[in-house]
Amino acid sequence: MAAAPQAVSAPPSAAAPNPVKRKTRPKGKGSKNKAKKKLARSDQDDSVHRRRNKPSAKFLKLLRKRTRDYNSDDDEEEDGQQQGHPPSPRSRRRDDDDDGGDEEEEALSQSDQEEDEEEDGVSTSAVTRFEQGCRAFRVAFLKIMAKKLPDDPLGPILSAHKKLVAAKLAEDAEEHKPKREARKEKRVAAEKGHVIPLYHLDSKEKELIKVATKGVVRLFNAVSKAQKPRKDLNPSRTKDAKVLAKERKNTFLAELEMPSHQDKRSQAPSNSSKRTGKDEDEPAWAPLRDTYMLGSKLKDWDKMKDSAAVDERAEVPLGESSDEE
Amino acid sequence: MRHPRSGPGAGKRRGRGPRIPATTLRKQQAALANVDQITGAKIPKSFVFSRGKLPSTLRHLQHDLRKVMLPYTALNLKEKKRNNLKDFVNVAGPLGVTHFLILSSPKSLPHLRFANSPQGPTFTFQIEEYALAADIANSQKRPRCPPGIFKNSPLVVLSGFSGLGNPFESLVEYFQHMVPAVDPSTVKLAECQRILLLKFDKEKEVIDFRHYSIKLQPVGVSRRIRKLMQNNQVPDLRDLKDVSDYVTKAGYGSESEVDDEAATVSLPSDVDKLNQASRKSAVRLQEIGPRITMRLVKVEAGLCSGDVLYPWPVEKEAGGKKGNVTEEEIEGQEETDDGLEDESEDEMEE
């Protein structure tokens, strides 16, 4: 017997790294259990001579009678008096595994004590153990039946196990709580400053859109002014080309000037070019004047004050600046 | 019979002259890519990246910022943890990248830094509030973001920056330089599809950053006819006796169409079949892209290094020599600033 446990323990340690050999382990365990059971049984059978024959017909009749008259309530009162009774049929037909029959046998022993005479030399230790086992079982059983179970969709099956499982889950949740809090805090910190807009257009946004629209409109107007084809002058003729170029230059200067009275942002070269341009007084020739073709509406554009000034950047093309110099 | 010049690789020249070796050709093309074809000025390109680990919303913000700076930015720029600023500077040189937008997320609020690449100044902003492009699209009833609008760079509109001293002067210049220049005589209106608005709020001293898409709508055309032109679908004329019923039916005007004169422009050329030359069109903006409210906290003379210009360093007794040095520099700065301001004063009067 000592060798067997050793043999069993050796393969598990070797089997752990090698999954193929796992099959041997359960077998080893099974054999250990069997060995245990054998030991247990042999221990008990020493004292009692067990009869494994089929019971006689008379005895069977007796049993049937007992079942008919069986009443568990009577049992409880007469529990204490049971000790001294070693009824032979009980000892004879001992079955370790069959607990269901125990109570019946107790009842049988109550009602029929005449069987004692059959066997006298029955040892009391086994019987008392049996009786105690029966009593214990019955107490446990009654307790279970008396327990009020919670309404569980799965039914009362394995309720204790479920309680255990629930307790374990609660424990795990407790452990994870501080981790969860830390993660939540981190997430909140990450979102800092992130504002999800509720209303798409509230008044502030509308203001901003208006400002941007004004800027776009200014730019588009400048573009249209610059790009509108001049009906009177034909770009292919050189004389007119010069006029066109001058005209464009002036409008550019005008465009550069226009937003600058509110926000300034001109670059140095355009500064200088503007300055030199401004040095002349109103030139005599019409196209060179600042108000050429601008119309009366825009005459005093530099006096116009916008509450939200808009500013664009128009780059003087290289050709223009070189022209000037 | 074989032409003596027609070898592999020479076939595409098509009579343009002697064959240029491939390396030189590549270099020419690379140089051309950096230069704007029309004005001849250098096109400013940008990198948008982050320093340190960013939480996921900030990563979305970074992606949105990249989309704002398109097309002259790297949309899928990949950065590794071990890249530091020097690596980016080294890469930026050959590619012609001039502007850096750096997102970072220290303990408090996220920071956004605008910097000029090799040795330019760095402006550090603290982002007080932001909203992602996806949030804005979710809050709109009809979000509009046609994919073609990212093919051209946005127009920059600055507002509220008048009359502020340094550092806002240099900030204004920086923002203007961030996008390629727009030449009014040659630009096509169909290419101006996006607007970047930067408005300075004087009371709160924050800058509002907004990104809009431009839509031109013809004025004076009833809603039905406009929809008909846009959808190209045959309308349902079952209940009508005459086509004139359809055309002249008085439609209700939506509240947003009550635009004043300020929003209408007259177009120089055809933008698309709806908005035609010398007709009046209304400019309608719809917000796309992120929404940021930021506050300037620091200006440095170098690229994330160098002297601190903006929050004037408070003179401390324990500062000693260092305090003196910084003071001198500030004075020098202020002198030049005054000079600039004088010039601008002249222009204003004129």
XYZ file of C-alpha atoms in Angstrom:
675
model
C 0.000 0.000 0.000
C 2.849 2.337 0.691
C 4.327 1.680 -2.702
C 1.134 2.554 -4.453
C 0.885 6.107 -3.115
C 4.503 6.665 -3.954
C 4.071 5.434 -7.443
C 1.085 7.653 -7.760
C 2.890 10.737 -6.572
C 5.868 10.287 -8.878
C 4.039 10.451 -12.156
C 2.160 13.650 -11.264
C 5.361 15.560 -10.791
C 6.731 14.238 -14.024
C 3.424 14.581 -15.781
C 3.052 18.261 -15.048
C 5.458 19.362 -17.763
C 4.361 16.650 -20.124
C 0.667 16.792 -20.855
C 0.673 13.477 -22.717
C 1.228 11.464 -19.611
C -1.685 12.998 -17.801
C -3.868 9.997 -18.373
C -2.103 8.042 -15.698
C -2.930 10.462 -12.936
C -6.640 9.939 -12.629
C -6.094 6.237 -12.628
C -3.712 6.605 -9.782
C -6.236 8.643 -7.903
C -8.938 6.118 -8.596
C -6.857 3.307 -7.268
C -6.134 5.263 -4.108
C -9.830 5.722 -3.514
C -10.527 2.099 -4.002
C -7.803 1.227 -1.606
C -9.315 3.527 0.950
C -12.693 2.006 0.546
C -11.323 -1.469 0.926
C -9.632 -0.463 4.129
C -12.772 1.075 5.470
C -14.894 -1.899 4.716
C -12.497 -4.441 6.042
C -12.300 -2.538 9.285
C -15.964 -2.694 9.853
C -16.444 -6.275 8.808
C -14.046 -7.577 11.349
C -16.456 -7.557 14.178
C -19.656 -8.343 12.433
C -20.390 -11.439 10.598
C -22.249 -10.290 7.636
C -24.706 -12.376 5.942
C -24.864 -11.639 2.319
C -27.508 -14.164 1.497
C -30.817 -13.219 0.184
C -33.217 -12.541 3.007
C -35.879 -15.102 3.709
C -39.475 -14.691 2.648
C -40.619 -14.312 6.216
C -38.293 -11.474 6.707
C -39.456 -9.821 3.580
C -43.026 -9.963 4.814
C -41.959 -8.333 7.989
C -40.296 -5.555 6.147
C -43.350 -4.885 4.103
C -45.406 -4.608 7.225
C -43.025 -2.153 8.692
C -43.146 0.053 5.670
C -46.864 0.211 5.797
C -46.890 1.247 9.381
C -44.006 3.556 9.160
C -44.461 7.036 10.546
C -41.558 9.322 11.003
C -43.153 11.368 13.777
C -43.162 8.364 16.019
C -39.537 7.963 15.361
C -38.461 11.167 17.044
C -39.948 10.310 20.386
C -38.541 6.875 20.470
C -35.093 7.922 19.399
C -33.592 7.815 22.832
C -34.886 4.351 23.451
C -33.351 2.979 20.387
C -29.860 2.592 21.763
C -30.253 -0.673 23.462
C -31.875 -2.438 20.605
C -29.600 -4.374 18.446
C -32.059 -5.773 16.025
C -30.397 -8.462 13.992
C -31.874 -7.773 10.615
C -30.368 -4.343 10.741
C -26.927 -5.558 11.499
C -27.315 -8.270 9.001
C -28.286 -6.123 6.212
C -25.922 -3.366 6.629
C -25.323 -1.342 3.637
C -23.020 1.574 3.928
C -24.140 3.318 0.887
C -27.813 2.924 1.250
C -28.813 5.669 3.629
C -32.252 5.818 2.271
C -33.094 2.535 3.824
C -31.797 3.472 7.256
C -34.833 5.207 8.537
C -36.980 2.441 7.378
C -34.876 -0.040 9.233
C -35.122 1.987 12.365
C -38.830 1.985 12.102
C -38.773 -1.687 11.478
C -36.702 -2.230 14.520
C -39.184 -0.312 16.617
C -42.228 -2.113 15.609
C -40.726 -5.505 15.595
C -38.485 -6.379 18.384
C -39.038 -10.032 18.115
C -36.221 -10.417 15.787
C -33.762 -10.003 18.542
C -33.885 -13.572 19.408
C -32.372 -14.569 16.163
C -29.051 -13.115 16.812
C -27.724 -12.463 20.216
C -24.073 -11.899 19.875
C -24.383 -8.803 17.807
C -21.831 -6.228 18.721
C -23.337 -2.967 19.785
C -20.629 -0.656 18.500
C -21.511 -1.124 14.875
C -25.179 -0.744 15.561
C -24.793 2.387 17.607
C -22.642 3.858 14.932
C -25.304 3.020 12.503
C -27.989 4.483 14.677
C -26.036 7.635 15.206
C -25.427 7.889 11.517
C -29.113 7.521 10.905
C -29.997 10.077 13.459
C -27.475 12.495 12.144
C -28.774 12.036 8.704
C -32.285 12.572 9.768
C -31.441 15.709 11.664
C -29.651 17.069 8.678
C -32.466 16.144 6.388
C -35.038 17.818 8.577
C -32.952 20.904 8.771
C -32.750 21.078 5.028
C -36.455 20.632 4.625
C -37.134 23.295 7.224
C -34.819 25.826 5.553
C -36.497 28.527 3.555
C -34.758 28.864 0.292
C -34.567 32.042 -1.700
C -36.392 32.146 -4.931
C -33.878 31.078 -7.416
C -34.577 30.582 -11.035
C -32.292 27.598 -10.994
C -34.127 26.010 -8.144
C -32.773 24.846 -4.837
C -30.227 22.625 -6.470
C -26.777 23.129 -5.044
C -27.864 26.201 -3.135
C -25.007 26.006 -0.708
C -22.532 25.831 -3.509
C -24.128 28.851 -5.058
C -23.785 30.720 -1.828
C -20.159 29.865 -1.765
C -19.757 31.049 -5.276
C -21.564 34.266 -4.496
C -19.300 34.864 -1.534
C -16.274 34.327 -3.683
C -17.526 36.725 -6.303
C -18.151 39.336 -3.659
C -14.605 38.888 -2.487
C -13.262 39.328 -5.982
C -15.352 42.418 -6.467
C -13.928 43.855 -3.279
C -10.446 43.287 -4.541
C -11.146 44.893 -7.855
C -12.843 47.925 -6.394
C -9.749 49.993 -5.708
C -8.368 49.068 -9.124
C -11.609 50.113 -10.729
C -11.593 53.401 -8.909
C -8.058 54.117 -10.052
C -8.946 53.322 -13.640
C -12.024 55.522 -13.467
C -9.999 58.389 -12.124
C -7.481 57.962 -14.881
C -10.193 58.020 -17.485
C -11.688 61.170 -16.030
C -8.304 62.827 -16.015
C -7.761 61.879 -19.622
C -10.990 63.492 -20.659
C -10.083 66.748 -18.980
C -11.011 69.643 -21.150
C -13.004 67.553 -23.549
C -16.304 69.286 -23.987
C -18.968 67.656 -26.057
C -21.115 70.385 -27.535
C -24.736 70.057 -26.573
C -26.267 72.519 -28.943
C -24.689 72.912 -32.249
C -25.453 76.559 -32.709
C -25.647 78.721 -29.662
C -25.176 82.436 -29.766
C -21.423 82.413 -29.338
C -20.944 80.012 -32.201
C -23.243 82.090 -34.354
C -21.095 85.117 -33.645
C -17.996 83.251 -34.672
C -19.601 82.062 -37.852
C -20.584 85.603 -38.668
C -17.058 86.787 -38.197
C -15.705 84.062 -40.407
C -18.322 84.761 -43.031
C -17.325 88.388 -43.113
C -13.768 87.382 -43.752
C -14.706 85.086 -46.557
C -16.898 87.689 -48.127
C -14.081 90.190 -48.036
C -11.718 87.813 -49.665
C -14.163 86.816 -52.336
C -14.882 90.399 -53.120
C -11.229 91.111 -53.499
C -10.882 88.121 -55.733
C -13.783 89.084 -57.875
C -12.473 92.583 -58.180
C -9.094 91.321 -59.201
C -10.349 88.734 -61.573
C -13.190 90.477 -63.264
C -12.311 90.834 -66.869
C -12.092 94.398 -68.007
C -14.343 94.945 -70.882
C -12.643 98.044 -72.156
C -9.081 96.870 -72.119
C -7.868 93.918 -74.025
C -5.055 92.022 -72.261
C -3.315 91.037 -75.448
C -2.437 94.586 -76.395
C 0.732 95.716 -74.703
C -0.407 99.213 -73.901
C -3.490 97.929 -72.237
C -1.468 95.253 -70.526
C 0.516 97.936 -68.801
C -2.618 99.685 -67.697
C -4.009 96.448 -66.437
C -0.878 95.748 -64.482
C -0.950 99.130 -62.863
C -4.587 98.763 -62.075
C -4.001 95.414 -60.451
C -1.175 96.784 -58.397
C -3.311 99.546 -57.051
C -6.146 97.308 -56.148
C -3.697 95.081 -54.398
C -2.396 97.904 -52.363
C -5.918 98.876 -51.596
C -6.747 95.369 -50.517
C -3.700 95.170 -48.341
C -4.585 98.430 -46.727
C -8.177 97.648 -46.130
C -7.973 95.252 -43.236
C -4.799 96.700 -41.876
C -6.407 99.572 -40.130
C -7.995 97.137 -37.751
C -5.404 94.445 -37.443
C -2.048 94.865 -38.848
C -0.089 92.075 -40.196
C 1.822 93.134 -43.203
C 5.202 91.860 -44.070
C 8.210 94.100 -44.303
C 8.506 94.281 -48.079
C 4.858 95.108 -48.510
C 5.245 97.667 -45.778
C 7.886 99.442 -47.681
C 6.053 99.131 -50.937
C 2.937 100.494 -49.384
C 4.794 103.345 -47.870
C 6.385 104.354 -51.125
C 3.031 103.993 -52.799
C 1.454 106.258 -50.280
C 4.071 108.886 -50.589
C 2.701 110.238 -53.799
C -0.321 112.360 -53.579
C -3.296 111.634 -55.683
C -1.715 111.023 -59.044
C -3.048 112.842 -61.957
C -3.931 109.904 -64.114
C -7.197 108.355 -63.110
C -6.262 104.692 -62.922
C -3.483 105.462 -60.538
C -5.750 107.067 -58.068
C -6.821 105.041 -55.133
C -10.447 105.556 -55.669
C -10.404 104.448 -59.261
C -13.464 102.327 -59.969
C -14.084 101.794 -56.313
C -17.240 103.770 -56.279
C -18.599 106.040 -53.673
C -19.639 103.280 -51.332
C -16.135 102.202 -50.637
C -14.553 105.603 -50.679
C -14.108 105.841 -47.004
C -13.327 102.278 -46.342
C -10.527 103.164 -44.010
C -12.886 105.035 -41.805
C -15.218 102.118 -41.480
C -15.021 100.496 -38.090
C -16.004 96.929 -37.662
C -16.655 95.600 -34.241
C -15.067 92.300 -35.062
C -12.382 93.045 -37.501
C -11.460 90.531 -40.078
C -8.121 90.095 -41.548
C -6.761 88.257 -44.497
C -3.491 87.800 -46.012
C -2.928 88.634 -49.605
C 0.477 88.052 -50.951
C 1.866 90.512 -53.367
C 3.059 88.496 -56.282
C 6.695 88.744 -57.036
C 6.033 90.353 -60.341
C 4.285 93.281 -58.764
C 6.958 94.119 -56.236
C 9.660 93.893 -58.821
C 7.663 96.229 -61.009
C 7.660 98.807 -58.324
C 11.344 98.625 -57.647
C 14.515 51.195 -87.675
C 15.426 52.324 -84.257
C 15.705 55.934 -83.348
C 19.088 56.477 -81.748
C 17.608 58.137 -78.683
C 14.759 55.767 -78.052
C 16.097 53.616 -75.339
C 14.381 52.632 -72.139
C 13.601 55.676 -70.111
C 14.093 58.136 -72.909
C 10.753 57.376 -74.466
C 8.815 59.783 -72.297
C 10.735 62.895 -73.073
C 8.790 63.513 -76.242
C 11.104 66.019 -77.710
C 11.730 68.085 -74.617
C 15.427 68.197 -74.987
C 18.413 66.137 -73.958
C 17.757 63.518 -71.409
C 18.244 64.580 -67.792
C 19.717 61.936 -65.533
C 17.269 60.499 -63.067
C 18.887 61.816 -59.903
C 18.862 65.365 -61.100
C 15.297 65.008 -62.205
C 14.264 63.765 -58.834
C 16.009 66.612 -57.104
C 14.326 69.116 -59.343
C 10.970 67.652 -58.639
C 11.613 67.635 -54.940
C 12.610 71.250 -55.039
C 9.560 72.107 -57.087
C 7.263 70.471 -54.625
C 8.329 72.912 -51.985
C 7.717 75.958 -54.014
C 4.356 77.320 -54.858
C 3.972 77.367 -58.577
C 2.264 80.691 -58.774
C 3.808 83.012 -56.290
C 7.164 81.383 -56.127
C 7.195 81.447 -52.393
C 7.935 78.433 -50.305
C 4.910 76.398 -49.322
C 4.783 75.973 -45.577
C 4.439 72.356 -44.591
C 3.709 71.087 -41.153
C 4.058 68.131 -38.892
C 1.482 67.420 -36.246
C 2.718 65.047 -33.601
C 2.709 64.437 -29.895
C 5.233 64.189 -27.131
C 4.540 61.544 -24.573
C 1.649 59.176 -24.320
C -1.721 60.608 -25.209
C -5.097 59.348 -24.111
C -7.387 58.282 -26.883
C -9.449 61.469 -27.195
C -6.307 63.504 -27.586
C -5.155 61.146 -30.263
C -8.378 61.833 -32.091
C -7.724 65.526 -31.658
C -4.301 65.079 -33.156
C -5.780 63.360 -36.160
C -8.338 66.131 -36.546
C -5.589 68.720 -36.443
C -3.765 66.857 -39.160
C -6.853 67.002 -41.299
C -7.076 70.720 -40.732
C -3.558 71.226 -41.998
C -4.044 69.121 -45.095
C -2.799 68.866 -47.764
C 0.605 70.074 -46.718
C 1.046 67.783 -43.799
C 1.693 64.157 -43.138
C -1.631 62.571 -42.381
C -0.259 59.255 -41.253
C 2.886 60.342 -39.594
C 4.196 57.528 -37.464
C 6.199 58.341 -34.439
C 7.934 56.058 -32.018
C 8.486 56.528 -28.352
C 12.178 56.981 -28.809
C 11.873 59.772 -31.348
C 12.718 63.063 -29.807
C 12.450 66.523 -31.146
C 15.848 66.405 -32.782
C 14.760 63.516 -34.995
C 11.808 65.484 -36.221
C 13.957 68.486 -36.925
C 16.378 66.379 -38.885
C 13.634 64.866 -40.959
C 11.918 68.166 -41.488
C 14.858 69.749 -43.241
C 14.972 67.669 -46.401
C 11.197 67.464 -46.645
C 10.761 71.178 -46.430
C 8.636 71.098 -43.324
C 8.585 74.409 -41.566
C 5.913 74.238 -38.904
C 5.456 71.892 -36.011
C 2.265 71.433 -34.056
C 3.045 69.491 -30.919
C 0.394 68.065 -28.647
C 1.272 67.021 -25.149
C -0.652 66.028 -22.121
C 0.909 66.899 -18.792
C -0.954 66.347 -15.553
C -3.259 69.285 -15.823
C -4.573 70.312 -19.210
C -3.364 69.327 -22.628
C -0.907 71.671 -24.254
C -0.517 72.562 -27.887
C 2.691 74.072 -29.150
C 3.147 75.874 -32.427
C 6.732 76.121 -33.538
C 8.796 77.070 -36.536
C 11.051 74.289 -37.500
C 14.737 74.969 -37.444
C 15.131 77.755 -34.976
C 11.846 79.509 -34.825
C 9.856 80.676 -31.868
C 7.586 78.325 -29.982
C 4.162 79.348 -28.755
C 2.750 77.164 -26.032
C -0.983 77.101 -25.526
C -2.997 75.456 -22.836
C -6.102 73.823 -24.235
C -8.911 74.741 -21.933
C -11.707 73.149 -23.910
C -11.858 71.088 -27.007
C -14.385 69.168 -29.037
C -13.566 66.570 -31.610
C -14.751 66.655 -35.196
C -16.826 63.580 -34.513
C -18.607 65.297 -31.622
C -19.464 68.219 -33.800
C -20.753 66.013 -36.555
C -22.915 64.220 -34.033
C -24.435 67.443 -32.816
C -25.379 68.656 -36.258
C -28.526 67.722 -38.009
C -26.954 67.513 -41.418
C -23.208 67.211 -41.145
C -21.451 68.074 -44.307
C -17.925 67.087 -45.088
C -17.307 66.264 -48.700
C -13.947 64.603 -49.030
C -12.724 66.878 -51.780
C -12.403 69.849 -49.508
C -9.170 68.612 -48.054
C -7.391 68.912 -51.348
C -6.635 72.560 -50.808
C -5.326 74.319 -47.775
C -7.655 76.366 -45.666
C -7.888 80.105 -45.540
C -6.870 81.675 -42.282
C -9.012 84.371 -40.755
C -7.679 86.188 -37.715
C -9.766 88.427 -35.603
C -9.545 90.330 -32.416
C -5.792 90.582 -32.513
C -5.634 94.286 -33.068
C -3.792 96.500 -30.730
C -2.114 93.822 -28.700
C 1.539 94.009 -28.035
C 4.077 91.303 -28.379
C 3.882 88.318 -28.309
C 0.618 88.459 -30.176
C 2.222 90.254 -33.050
C 4.533 87.402 -33.774
C 1.681 85.024 -33.184
C -0.366 86.689 -35.866
C 2.513 86.452 -38.257
C 3.010 82.850 -37.410
C -0.582 81.971 -38.138
C -0.486 83.776 -41.408
C 2.621 81.971 -42.453
C 1.159 78.621 -41.527
C -0.849 78.323 -44.710
C 0.305 79.034 -48.206
C -0.461 82.455 -49.538
C -3.574 83.207 -51.463
C -3.189 85.331 -54.549
C -6.422 87.109 -55.325
C -5.745 87.499 -58.966
C -5.169 83.880 -59.731
C -6.886 81.885 -57.074
C -9.880 79.891 -58.118
C -12.858 80.274 -55.867
C -13.666 76.637 -56.217
C -10.451 75.869 -54.421
C -11.218 77.907 -51.331
C -13.304 75.443 -49.491
C -12.202 75.666 -45.904
C -11.775 78.363 -43.349
C -9.709 78.367 -40.227
C -10.880 80.985 -37.793
C -8.718 82.173 -34.936
C -10.448 84.718 -32.795
C -8.981 86.341 -29.777
C -11.404 86.911 -26.954
C -10.243 89.970 -25.076
C -12.197 89.440 -21.902
C -11.155 85.907 -21.328
C -7.827 86.176 -23.117
C -8.308 82.956 -24.963
C -8.127 82.130 -28.606
C -11.006 80.325 -30.253
C -9.995 77.930 -32.956
C -12.742 76.918 -35.379
C -12.723 75.107 -38.676
C -15.485 75.616 -41.246
C -16.359 74.467 -44.697
C -17.542 76.983 -47.267
C -20.666 76.485 -49.279
C -21.900 78.889 -51.900
C -25.584 79.126 -52.425
C -27.184 81.137 -55.154
C -29.342 83.926 -53.830
C -32.729 84.593 -55.186
C -33.384 81.079 -56.294
C -36.254 79.372 -54.622
C -35.521 76.347 -52.550
C -37.295 73.945 -54.798
C -35.437 74.898 -57.888
C -32.159 74.798 -56.062
C -32.850 71.325 -54.806
C -33.883 70.294 -58.257
C -30.584 71.470 -59.654
C -28.632 69.796 -56.931
C -30.328 66.458 -56.899
C -30.765 65.970 -60.593
C -33.894 64.018 -59.893
C -37.138 64.398 -61.667
C -39.656 65.950 -59.292
C -43.028 64.499 -58.560
C -45.584 66.407 -60.591
C -48.518 64.126 -60.045
C -50.804 66.541 -58.274
C -49.987 69.602 -60.279
C -51.812 70.773 -63.299
C -49.045 72.825 -64.766
C -45.301 73.135 -64.496
C -45.666 76.733 -63.470
C -47.323 75.557 -60.298
C -44.165 73.799 -59.391
C -41.818 76.563 -60.277
C -43.648 79.487 -58.810
C -44.935 77.930 -55.650
C -43.976 80.120 -52.741
C -41.773 78.069 -50.535
C -41.116 78.881 -46.939
C -37.712 80.248 -46.166
C -35.669 78.516 -43.541
C -34.460 80.555 -40.641
C -30.857 80.273 -41.584
C -31.480 81.653 -44.992
C -32.262 85.021 -43.545
C -28.802 86.186 -44.322
C -28.108 89.807 -44.611
C -26.387 91.562 -47.381
C -23.111 91.026 -45.662
C -22.959 87.439 -46.697
C -23.553 87.795 -50.376
C -20.808 88.021 -52.907
C -20.847 88.370 -56.572
C -18.792 85.745 -58.223
C -16.245 86.497 -60.853
C -16.463 83.142 -62.503
C -18.361 79.910 -62.440
C -17.773 78.003 -59.324
C -20.101 75.223 -60.231
C -23.223 74.973 -62.285
C -25.309 76.527 -59.570
C -23.166 79.495 -58.810
C -22.339 81.241 -61.943
C -20.407 84.283 -62.940
C -21.669 87.725 -62.006
C -24.477 86.321 -60.009
C -25.048 86.857 -56.380
C -24.292 84.013 -54.090
C -24.529 83.673 -50.388
C -21.670 82.284 -48.412
C -22.751 79.650 -45.948
C -20.329 78.132 -43.500
C -20.739 74.877 -41.724
C -18.497 73.747 -38.962
C -16.314 70.731 -39.423
C -13.241 69.838 -37.594
C -12.214 70.349 -34.041
C -13.161 73.204 -31.829
C -10.458 74.385 -29.470
C -10.322 77.120 -26.870
C -6.751 77.843 -25.926
C -4.769 80.263 -23.850
C -1.247 81.393 -24.480
C 1.025 80.453 -21.627
C 4.534 80.605 -22.918
C 6.576 81.892 -25.790
C 10.098 80.703 -26.329
C 12.657 82.063 -28.691
C 13.988 78.716 -29.816
C 12.341 75.464 -30.743
C 11.057 74.421 -27.323
C 14.188 75.900 -25.866
C 15.803 79.211 -25.625
C 14.717 82.254 -23.753
C 11.257 82.552 -22.427
C 9.673 85.588 -23.924
C 6.072 85.749 -23.066
C 5.322 85.505 -19.386
C 7.652 88.223 -18.376
C 9.925 86.596 -15.814
C 9.327 88.108 -12.454
C 12.405 89.682 -11.028
C 13.532 87.794 -7.997
C 16.202 88.893 -5.619
C 17.739 85.490 -5.672
C 17.830 85.593 -9.447
C 21.035 87.571 -9.518
C 22.884 87.494 -12.793
C 20.340 85.402 -14.600
C 17.630 87.861 -13.732
C 19.652 90.678 -15.181
C 20.339 88.880 -18.380
C 16.714 88.110 -19.007
C 15.772 91.636 -18.209
C 18.103 92.972 -20.794
C 16.748 90.697 -23.408
C 13.230 91.722 -22.628
C 14.197 95.326 -22.999
C 15.783 94.669 -26.319
C 12.660 92.873 -27.403
C 10.436 95.676 -26.302
C 12.418 98.202 -28.234
C 12.018 96.359 -31.450
C 8.368 95.858 -30.684
C 7.899 99.548 -30.205
C 9.541 100.122 -33.526
C 7.115 97.801 -35.215
C 4.176 99.369 -33.504
C 5.169 102.800 -34.703
C 5.169 101.652 -38.265
C 1.782 100.167 -37.905
C 0.519 103.360 -36.376
C 1.505 105.153 -39.518
C -0.456 102.807 -41.654
C -3.510 103.113 -39.537
C -3.588 106.817 -39.880
C -3.234 106.633 -43.558
